[in-house]
Amino acid sequence: MNSILNNRPALAREVNKVAEVAGYLWEKGWAERNGGNITVNITEYVDDEIRALPAISEVYQIGATLPYLKGCYFYCKGTNMRMRDLARWPMENGSIIRILDDCASYVIIADNPVKPTSELPSHLSVHNDLLSKGSPYRASVHTHPIELVAMSHNPKYLEKDVATKLLWSMIPETKAFCPRGLGIVPYTLPGSVELADATIRELEDYDVVMWEKHGVFAVDVDVMQAFDQIDVLNKSALIYIAAKNMGFEPEGMSDEQMKEMSVVFNLPK
Ligand code: 13P
Ligand code: ZN
């Protein structure tokens, strides 16, 4: 089949990583129906031939003007597409888009005219913000992890860093591999520019943010590492729940143990 991925192994590897992660999200039960979305900034893999490709869609508005995205290219999950389908057929359930010179609109260029995720305002605003700061992060993942979302239904865990401290203290690896913790975005309408703005603000201090009563949004250098950060946080939530189900409040690592670990692992907070 004719695909933009043919004879482009580096680009194909990035898209295949998205497919692999989409499979994990489904297996974990975090991706009911079309739940969740992934975008990856693939501009570094784009050659002159790709730049010359014609649009295969009409021009769509992003809803925001994002100057750092001029001429950038993204792989995006399609709106209403299922992660479990994307895991097998990434180019039938997602597409590659080109941001136009006005920095406020885009076209689809390959392989099929699959309209990108409804959360595109958040994803693209975040990518714009990352580029503006010279960040090496190129991937963003939004998913619906059951236990973390459940925690967001209790106002106690929505207070600044309460959930972060609890989750970090369940097992040493969580702080080591999610060193900036879990930020909180109060409930905001899915797909809105307001949600995008609130997400950017919170990503100043965190790599993973909770969208209250909805899901999480994570960024990292690639899709695999963004997934890993969510996975370690949710693992801690599961340990907490397992202890509660055994009938006790888990002790958690002590402040001394946390401090010692932070020094040895050279962690920022
Ligand atoms: P999309 O199918 O548009 O990506 O939406 C899924 C979702 O999780 C919205 O928050
Ligand atoms: Zn969602």
mmCIF file of C-alpha atoms and ligand atoms in Angstrom:
data_model
loop_
_atom_site.group_PDB
_atom_site.id
_atom_site.type_symbol
_atom_site.label_atom_id
_atom_site.label_comp_id
_atom_site.label_asym_id
_atom_site.label_seq_id
_atom_site.Cartn_x
_atom_site.Cartn_y
_atom_site.Cartn_z
ATOM 1 C CA MET A 1 0.000 0.000 0.000
ATOM 2 C CA ASN A 2 1.154 3.515 -0.770
ATOM 3 C CA SER A 3 2.030 5.197 2.514
ATOM 4 C CA ILE A 4 4.124 8.177 3.551
ATOM 5 C CA LEU A 5 5.917 5.731 5.859
ATOM 6 C CA ASN A 6 7.288 3.651 2.970
ATOM 7 C CA ASN A 7 11.086 4.009 2.693
ATOM 8 C CA ARG A 8 11.130 6.381 5.660
ATOM 9 C CA PRO A 9 12.288 4.126 8.510
ATOM 10 C CA ALA A 10 12.833 6.903 11.061
ATOM 11 C CA LEU A 11 9.346 8.321 10.544
ATOM 12 C CA ALA A 12 7.836 4.820 10.478
ATOM 13 C CA ARG A 13 9.541 4.025 13.797
ATOM 14 C CA GLU A 14 7.910 7.048 15.476
ATOM 15 C CA VAL A 15 4.455 6.161 14.145
ATOM 16 C CA ASN A 16 4.934 2.519 15.142
ATOM 17 C CA LYS A 17 5.767 3.644 18.689
ATOM 18 C CA VAL A 18 2.400 5.444 18.762
ATOM 19 C CA ALA A 19 0.719 2.216 17.628
ATOM 20 C CA GLU A 20 2.526 0.226 20.338
ATOM 21 C CA VAL A 21 1.474 2.673 23.059
ATOM 22 C CA ALA A 22 -2.116 2.724 21.729
ATOM 23 C CA GLY A 23 -2.182 -1.054 22.265
ATOM 24 C CA TYR A 24 -0.986 -0.659 25.856
ATOM 25 C CA LEU A 25 -3.665 1.984 26.548
ATOM 26 C CA TRP A 26 -6.360 -0.383 25.313
ATOM 27 C CA GLU A 27 -4.993 -3.365 27.262
ATOM 28 C CA LYS A 28 -4.923 -1.306 30.447
ATOM 29 C CA GLY A 29 -8.568 -0.355 30.089
ATOM 30 C CA TRP A 30 -7.668 3.319 29.758
ATOM 31 C CA ALA A 31 -9.042 3.684 26.212
ATOM 32 C CA GLU A 32 -12.751 2.871 26.078
ATOM 33 C CA ARG A 33 -14.290 3.498 22.660
ATOM 34 C CA ASN A 34 -12.387 6.480 21.173
ATOM 35 C CA GLY A 35 -11.011 7.591 24.565
ATOM 36 C CA GLY A 36 -7.652 9.330 24.616
ATOM 37 C CA ASN A 37 -5.441 10.854 21.969
ATOM 38 C CA ILE A 38 -1.781 11.088 20.981
ATOM 39 C CA THR A 39 0.129 13.618 18.892
ATOM 40 C CA VAL A 40 3.811 13.606 17.925
ATOM 41 C CA ASN A 41 5.816 16.448 16.415
ATOM 42 C CA ILE A 42 7.490 14.649 13.482
ATOM 43 C CA THR A 43 8.941 17.754 11.784
ATOM 44 C CA GLU A 44 12.526 16.471 12.145
ATOM 45 C CA TYR A 45 11.653 13.440 9.957
ATOM 46 C CA VAL A 46 10.111 15.501 7.169
ATOM 47 C CA ASP A 47 12.004 15.703 3.845
ATOM 48 C CA ASP A 48 11.542 17.913 0.779
ATOM 49 C CA GLU A 49 9.270 15.367 -0.862
ATOM 50 C CA ILE A 50 6.905 15.480 2.113
ATOM 51 C CA ARG A 51 7.024 19.293 2.135
ATOM 52 C CA ALA A 52 5.896 19.206 -1.505
ATOM 53 C CA LEU A 53 2.931 16.907 -0.853
ATOM 54 C CA PRO A 54 -0.438 18.511 -1.626
ATOM 55 C CA ALA A 55 -3.176 18.856 0.968
ATOM 56 C CA ILE A 56 -5.754 16.065 0.991
ATOM 57 C CA SER A 57 -8.243 17.993 3.113
ATOM 58 C CA GLU A 58 -9.791 21.404 3.339
ATOM 59 C CA VAL A 59 -8.078 23.997 5.553
ATOM 60 C CA TYR A 60 -9.101 23.562 9.199
ATOM 61 C CA GLN A 61 -8.768 26.216 11.910
ATOM 62 C CA ILE A 62 -6.896 25.273 15.102
ATOM 63 C CA GLY A 63 -8.764 27.841 17.235
ATOM 64 C CA ALA A 64 -5.541 29.453 18.406
ATOM 65 C CA THR A 65 -2.530 31.131 16.775
ATOM 66 C CA LEU A 66 0.637 29.189 17.528
ATOM 67 C CA PRO A 67 3.698 30.941 16.040
ATOM 68 C CA TYR A 68 6.278 28.270 16.877
ATOM 69 C CA LEU A 69 4.373 25.673 14.847
ATOM 70 C CA LYS A 70 4.771 27.424 11.469
ATOM 71 C CA GLY A 71 5.604 24.721 8.906
ATOM 72 C CA CYS A 72 5.602 21.938 11.519
ATOM 73 C CA TYR A 73 4.207 18.451 10.921
ATOM 74 C CA PHE A 74 2.379 16.220 13.391
ATOM 75 C CA TYR A 75 1.103 12.684 13.522
ATOM 76 C CA CYS A 76 -2.333 12.885 15.226
ATOM 77 C CA LYS A 77 -4.814 10.271 16.356
ATOM 78 C CA GLY A 78 -8.077 10.770 14.451
ATOM 79 C CA THR A 79 -11.125 12.041 16.271
ATOM 80 C CA ASN A 80 -13.555 9.274 17.157
ATOM 81 C CA MET A 81 -10.943 6.646 16.287
ATOM 82 C CA ARG A 82 -10.245 3.764 18.660
ATOM 83 C CA MET A 83 -6.832 3.168 20.257
ATOM 84 C CA ARG A 84 -7.339 -0.557 19.764
ATOM 85 C CA ASP A 85 -7.728 0.012 16.014
ATOM 86 C CA LEU A 86 -4.870 2.515 15.860
ATOM 87 C CA ALA A 87 -2.621 -0.123 17.461
ATOM 88 C CA ARG A 88 -2.945 -2.198 14.295
ATOM 89 C CA TRP A 89 -3.533 0.451 11.628
ATOM 90 C CA PRO A 90 -1.979 3.770 12.707
ATOM 91 C CA MET A 91 -2.362 5.439 9.317
ATOM 92 C CA GLU A 92 -6.037 4.499 8.971
ATOM 93 C CA ASN A 93 -6.885 5.813 12.457
ATOM 94 C CA GLY A 94 -4.635 8.840 12.457
ATOM 95 C CA SER A 95 -3.079 11.211 9.955
ATOM 96 C CA ILE A 96 -0.207 13.590 9.326
ATOM 97 C CA ILE A 97 -0.965 17.302 9.297
ATOM 98 C CA ARG A 98 0.966 20.391 8.162
ATOM 99 C CA ILE A 99 0.577 23.674 10.062
ATOM 100 C CA LEU A 100 0.088 26.502 7.562
ATOM 101 C CA ASP A 101 2.007 29.787 7.456
ATOM 102 C CA ASP A 102 -0.722 31.702 9.317
ATOM 103 C CA CYS A 103 0.091 29.461 12.360
ATOM 104 C CA ALA A 104 -3.661 29.202 12.996
ATOM 105 C CA SER A 105 -4.762 26.513 10.531
ATOM 106 C CA TYR A 106 -3.687 23.172 9.134
ATOM 107 C CA VAL A 107 -4.252 20.652 6.358
ATOM 108 C CA ILE A 108 -4.006 16.885 6.317
ATOM 109 C CA ILE A 109 -1.299 15.579 3.944
ATOM 110 C CA ALA A 110 -1.177 11.780 4.508
ATOM 111 C CA ASP A 111 -2.140 8.952 4.254
ATOM 112 C CA ASN A 112 -5.934 9.440 4.514
ATOM 113 C CA PRO A 113 -8.086 12.486 5.307
ATOM 114 C CA VAL A 114 -8.704 11.384 8.914
ATOM 115 C CA LYS A 115 -9.714 14.466 10.929
ATOM 116 C CA PRO A 116 -7.426 14.889 13.983
ATOM 117 C CA THR A 117 -8.507 14.488 17.587
ATOM 118 C CA SER A 118 -10.989 16.881 19.182
ATOM 119 C CA GLU A 119 -8.282 17.657 21.753
ATOM 120 C CA LEU A 120 -6.060 19.177 19.049
ATOM 121 C CA PRO A 121 -6.215 22.680 20.644
ATOM 122 C CA SER A 122 -4.570 21.295 23.798
ATOM 123 C CA HIS A 123 -2.042 19.136 21.972
ATOM 124 C CA LEU A 124 -0.927 21.826 19.529
ATOM 125 C CA SER A 125 -0.877 24.611 22.144
ATOM 126 C CA VAL A 126 1.350 22.417 24.286
ATOM 127 C CA HIS A 127 3.692 21.609 21.365
ATOM 128 C CA ASN A 128 3.893 25.342 20.587
ATOM 129 C CA ASP A 129 4.770 26.078 24.202
ATOM 130 C CA LEU A 130 7.411 23.307 24.290
ATOM 131 C CA LEU A 131 9.117 24.628 21.140
ATOM 132 C CA SER A 132 9.030 28.197 22.486
ATOM 133 C CA LYS A 133 11.081 26.993 25.461
ATOM 134 C CA GLY A 134 13.540 24.927 23.416
ATOM 135 C CA SER A 135 12.227 21.739 25.034
ATOM 136 C CA PRO A 136 13.318 18.383 23.513
ATOM 137 C CA TYR A 137 9.804 16.985 24.191
ATOM 138 C CA ARG A 138 8.043 15.899 20.992
ATOM 139 C CA ALA A 139 5.094 13.741 22.121
ATOM 140 C CA SER A 140 1.877 14.301 24.057
ATOM 141 C CA VAL A 141 -0.497 11.629 25.335
ATOM 142 C CA HIS A 142 -3.991 12.069 26.743
ATOM 143 C CA THR A 143 -5.644 8.997 28.263
ATOM 144 C CA HIS A 144 -8.256 7.954 30.853
ATOM 145 C CA PRO A 145 -6.362 5.920 33.534
ATOM 146 C CA ILE A 146 -9.037 4.472 35.783
ATOM 147 C CA GLU A 147 -7.464 4.809 39.227
ATOM 148 C CA LEU A 148 -5.968 8.272 38.688
ATOM 149 C CA VAL A 149 -9.284 9.579 37.346
ATOM 150 C CA ALA A 150 -11.077 8.040 40.336
ATOM 151 C CA MET A 151 -8.733 9.930 42.692
ATOM 152 C CA SER A 152 -9.664 13.189 40.955
ATOM 153 C CA HIS A 153 -13.241 12.782 42.231
ATOM 154 C CA ASN A 154 -12.026 13.583 45.755
ATOM 155 C CA PRO A 155 -11.271 17.298 46.377
ATOM 156 C CA LYS A 156 -8.513 16.256 48.798
ATOM 157 C CA TYR A 157 -6.396 14.976 45.899
ATOM 158 C CA LEU A 158 -6.972 18.128 43.849
ATOM 159 C CA GLU A 159 -5.056 20.284 46.311
ATOM 160 C CA LYS A 160 -1.593 21.194 45.110
ATOM 161 C CA ASP A 161 0.859 18.273 45.320
ATOM 162 C CA VAL A 162 -1.286 16.150 47.666
ATOM 163 C CA ALA A 163 -1.709 13.409 45.036
ATOM 164 C CA THR A 164 1.921 13.804 43.915
ATOM 165 C CA LYS A 165 3.273 13.218 47.442
ATOM 166 C CA LEU A 166 0.985 10.255 48.050
ATOM 167 C CA LEU A 167 1.832 8.604 44.722
ATOM 168 C CA TRP A 168 5.578 9.246 45.037
ATOM 169 C CA SER A 169 5.605 7.651 48.489
ATOM 170 C CA MET A 170 4.068 4.338 47.357
ATOM 171 C CA ILE A 171 7.200 2.986 45.612
ATOM 172 C CA PRO A 172 10.602 4.641 44.970
ATOM 173 C CA GLU A 173 10.448 4.329 41.180
ATOM 174 C CA THR A 174 7.487 6.684 40.852
ATOM 175 C CA LYS A 175 9.463 9.766 41.856
ATOM 176 C CA ALA A 176 12.508 8.545 39.918
ATOM 177 C CA PHE A 177 10.552 8.173 36.679
ATOM 178 C CA CYS A 178 7.950 10.902 37.146
ATOM 179 C CA PRO A 179 10.224 13.400 38.897
ATOM 180 C CA ARG A 180 8.071 16.500 38.370
ATOM 181 C CA GLY A 181 4.906 14.882 39.782
ATOM 182 C CA LEU A 182 1.244 15.281 38.854
ATOM 183 C CA GLY A 183 -0.234 18.721 38.196
ATOM 184 C CA ILE A 184 -3.952 19.429 38.489
ATOM 185 C CA VAL A 185 -6.233 21.149 35.995
ATOM 186 C CA PRO A 186 -9.713 21.833 37.464
ATOM 187 C CA TYR A 187 -12.598 20.452 35.400
ATOM 188 C CA THR A 188 -12.771 22.201 32.002
ATOM 189 C CA LEU A 189 -14.773 21.362 28.887
ATOM 190 C CA PRO A 190 -13.005 18.704 26.750
ATOM 191 C CA GLY A 191 -11.572 20.029 23.498
ATOM 192 C CA SER A 192 -11.739 23.681 24.583
ATOM 193 C CA VAL A 193 -9.094 26.389 24.230
ATOM 194 C CA GLU A 194 -9.607 27.067 27.978
ATOM 195 C CA LEU A 195 -8.482 23.492 28.688
ATOM 196 C CA ALA A 196 -5.456 24.032 26.429
ATOM 197 C CA ASP A 197 -4.486 27.233 28.273
ATOM 198 C CA ALA A 198 -4.904 25.657 31.716
ATOM 199 C CA THR A 199 -2.851 22.642 30.604
ATOM 200 C CA ILE A 200 0.030 24.811 29.402
ATOM 201 C CA ARG A 201 0.067 26.726 32.682
ATOM 202 C CA GLU A 202 0.285 23.505 34.694
ATOM 203 C CA LEU A 203 2.946 21.951 32.442
ATOM 204 C CA GLU A 204 5.290 24.746 33.584
ATOM 205 C CA ASP A 205 5.841 22.692 36.724
ATOM 206 C CA TYR A 206 4.804 19.139 35.770
ATOM 207 C CA ASP A 207 5.201 16.654 32.887
ATOM 208 C CA VAL A 208 1.879 14.961 33.670
ATOM 209 C CA VAL A 209 -1.321 16.822 34.527
ATOM 210 C CA MET A 210 -4.666 15.560 35.716
ATOM 211 C CA TRP A 211 -7.717 16.828 33.904
ATOM 212 C CA GLU A 212 -10.187 16.629 36.823
ATOM 213 C CA LYS A 213 -12.822 13.875 36.389
ATOM 214 C CA HIS A 214 -11.586 13.197 32.835
ATOM 215 C CA GLY A 215 -8.039 11.917 32.348
ATOM 216 C CA VAL A 216 -4.388 12.834 32.261
ATOM 217 C CA PHE A 217 -2.203 14.645 29.746
ATOM 218 C CA ALA A 218 1.533 13.883 29.598
ATOM 219 C CA VAL A 219 4.500 15.138 27.595
ATOM 220 C CA ASP A 220 7.978 13.728 27.042
ATOM 221 C CA VAL A 221 10.688 13.256 24.428
ATOM 222 C CA ASP A 222 8.697 10.486 22.749
ATOM 223 C CA VAL A 223 5.370 8.724 23.108
ATOM 224 C CA MET A 224 6.870 5.745 24.973
ATOM 225 C CA GLN A 225 8.328 7.918 27.714
ATOM 226 C CA ALA A 226 5.158 10.013 28.036
ATOM 227 C CA PHE A 227 3.249 6.738 28.489
ATOM 228 C CA ASP A 228 5.797 5.518 31.086
ATOM 229 C CA GLN A 229 5.250 8.591 33.246
ATOM 230 C CA ILE A 230 1.493 7.959 33.346
ATOM 231 C CA ASP A 231 2.051 4.247 33.912
ATOM 232 C CA VAL A 232 4.258 4.714 36.997
ATOM 233 C CA LEU A 233 1.776 7.179 38.524
ATOM 234 C CA ASN A 234 -1.155 4.852 37.965
ATOM 235 C CA LYS A 235 0.865 1.909 39.345
ATOM 236 C CA SER A 236 1.268 3.897 42.575
ATOM 237 C CA ALA A 237 -2.478 4.584 42.642
ATOM 238 C CA LEU A 238 -3.070 0.831 42.303
ATOM 239 C CA ILE A 239 -0.700 0.075 45.209
ATOM 240 C CA TYR A 240 -2.528 2.635 47.342
ATOM 241 C CA ILE A 241 -5.890 1.082 46.485
ATOM 242 C CA ALA A 242 -4.586 -2.462 47.073
ATOM 243 C CA ALA A 243 -3.471 -1.485 50.582
ATOM 244 C CA LYS A 244 -6.841 0.173 51.282
ATOM 245 C CA ASN A 245 -8.597 -2.953 50.043
ATOM 246 C CA MET A 246 -6.510 -4.996 52.507
ATOM 247 C CA GLY A 247 -8.095 -2.811 55.168
ATOM 248 C CA PHE A 248 -5.308 -0.404 56.099
ATOM 249 C CA GLU A 249 -3.927 3.026 55.181
ATOM 250 C CA PRO A 250 -0.514 2.439 53.569
ATOM 251 C CA GLU A 251 2.378 3.960 55.511
ATOM 252 C CA GLY A 252 4.145 5.425 52.471
ATOM 253 C CA MET A 253 7.870 6.084 52.306
ATOM 254 C CA SER A 254 9.021 8.567 54.955
ATOM 255 C CA ASP A 255 10.165 12.120 54.159
ATOM 256 C CA GLU A 256 13.735 10.997 54.953
ATOM 257 C CA GLN A 257 13.510 8.078 52.543
ATOM 258 C CA MET A 258 12.083 10.363 49.834
ATOM 259 C CA LYS A 259 14.826 12.934 50.429
ATOM 260 C CA GLU A 260 17.581 10.332 50.311
ATOM 261 C CA MET A 261 16.220 8.984 47.032
ATOM 262 C CA SER A 262 15.960 12.451 45.494
ATOM 263 C CA VAL A 263 19.626 13.156 46.299
ATOM 264 C CA VAL A 264 20.882 9.805 44.961
ATOM 265 C CA PHE A 265 18.754 10.028 41.794
ATOM 266 C CA ASN A 266 19.526 13.755 41.393
ATOM 267 C CA LEU A 267 15.840 14.665 41.155
ATOM 268 C CA PRO A 268 14.670 18.275 40.720
ATOM 269 C CA LYS A 269 12.128 18.617 43.574
HETATM 270 P P1 13P B 1 -11.058 12.107 20.240
HETATM 271 O O1 13P B 1 -11.669 10.822 19.729
HETATM 272 O O2 13P B 1 -11.577 13.312 19.498
HETATM 273 O O3 13P B 1 -9.534 12.013 20.218
HETATM 274 O O4 13P B 1 -11.505 12.329 21.747
HETATM 275 C C1 13P B 1 -11.218 11.412 22.757
HETATM 276 C C2 13P B 1 -11.050 12.033 24.103
HETATM 277 O O5 13P B 1 -10.546 11.392 25.004
HETATM 278 C C3 13P B 1 -11.497 13.428 24.318
HETATM 279 O O6 13P B 1 -11.041 13.926 25.531
HETATM 280 ZN ZN ZN B 2 -10.472 12.363 27.005
#
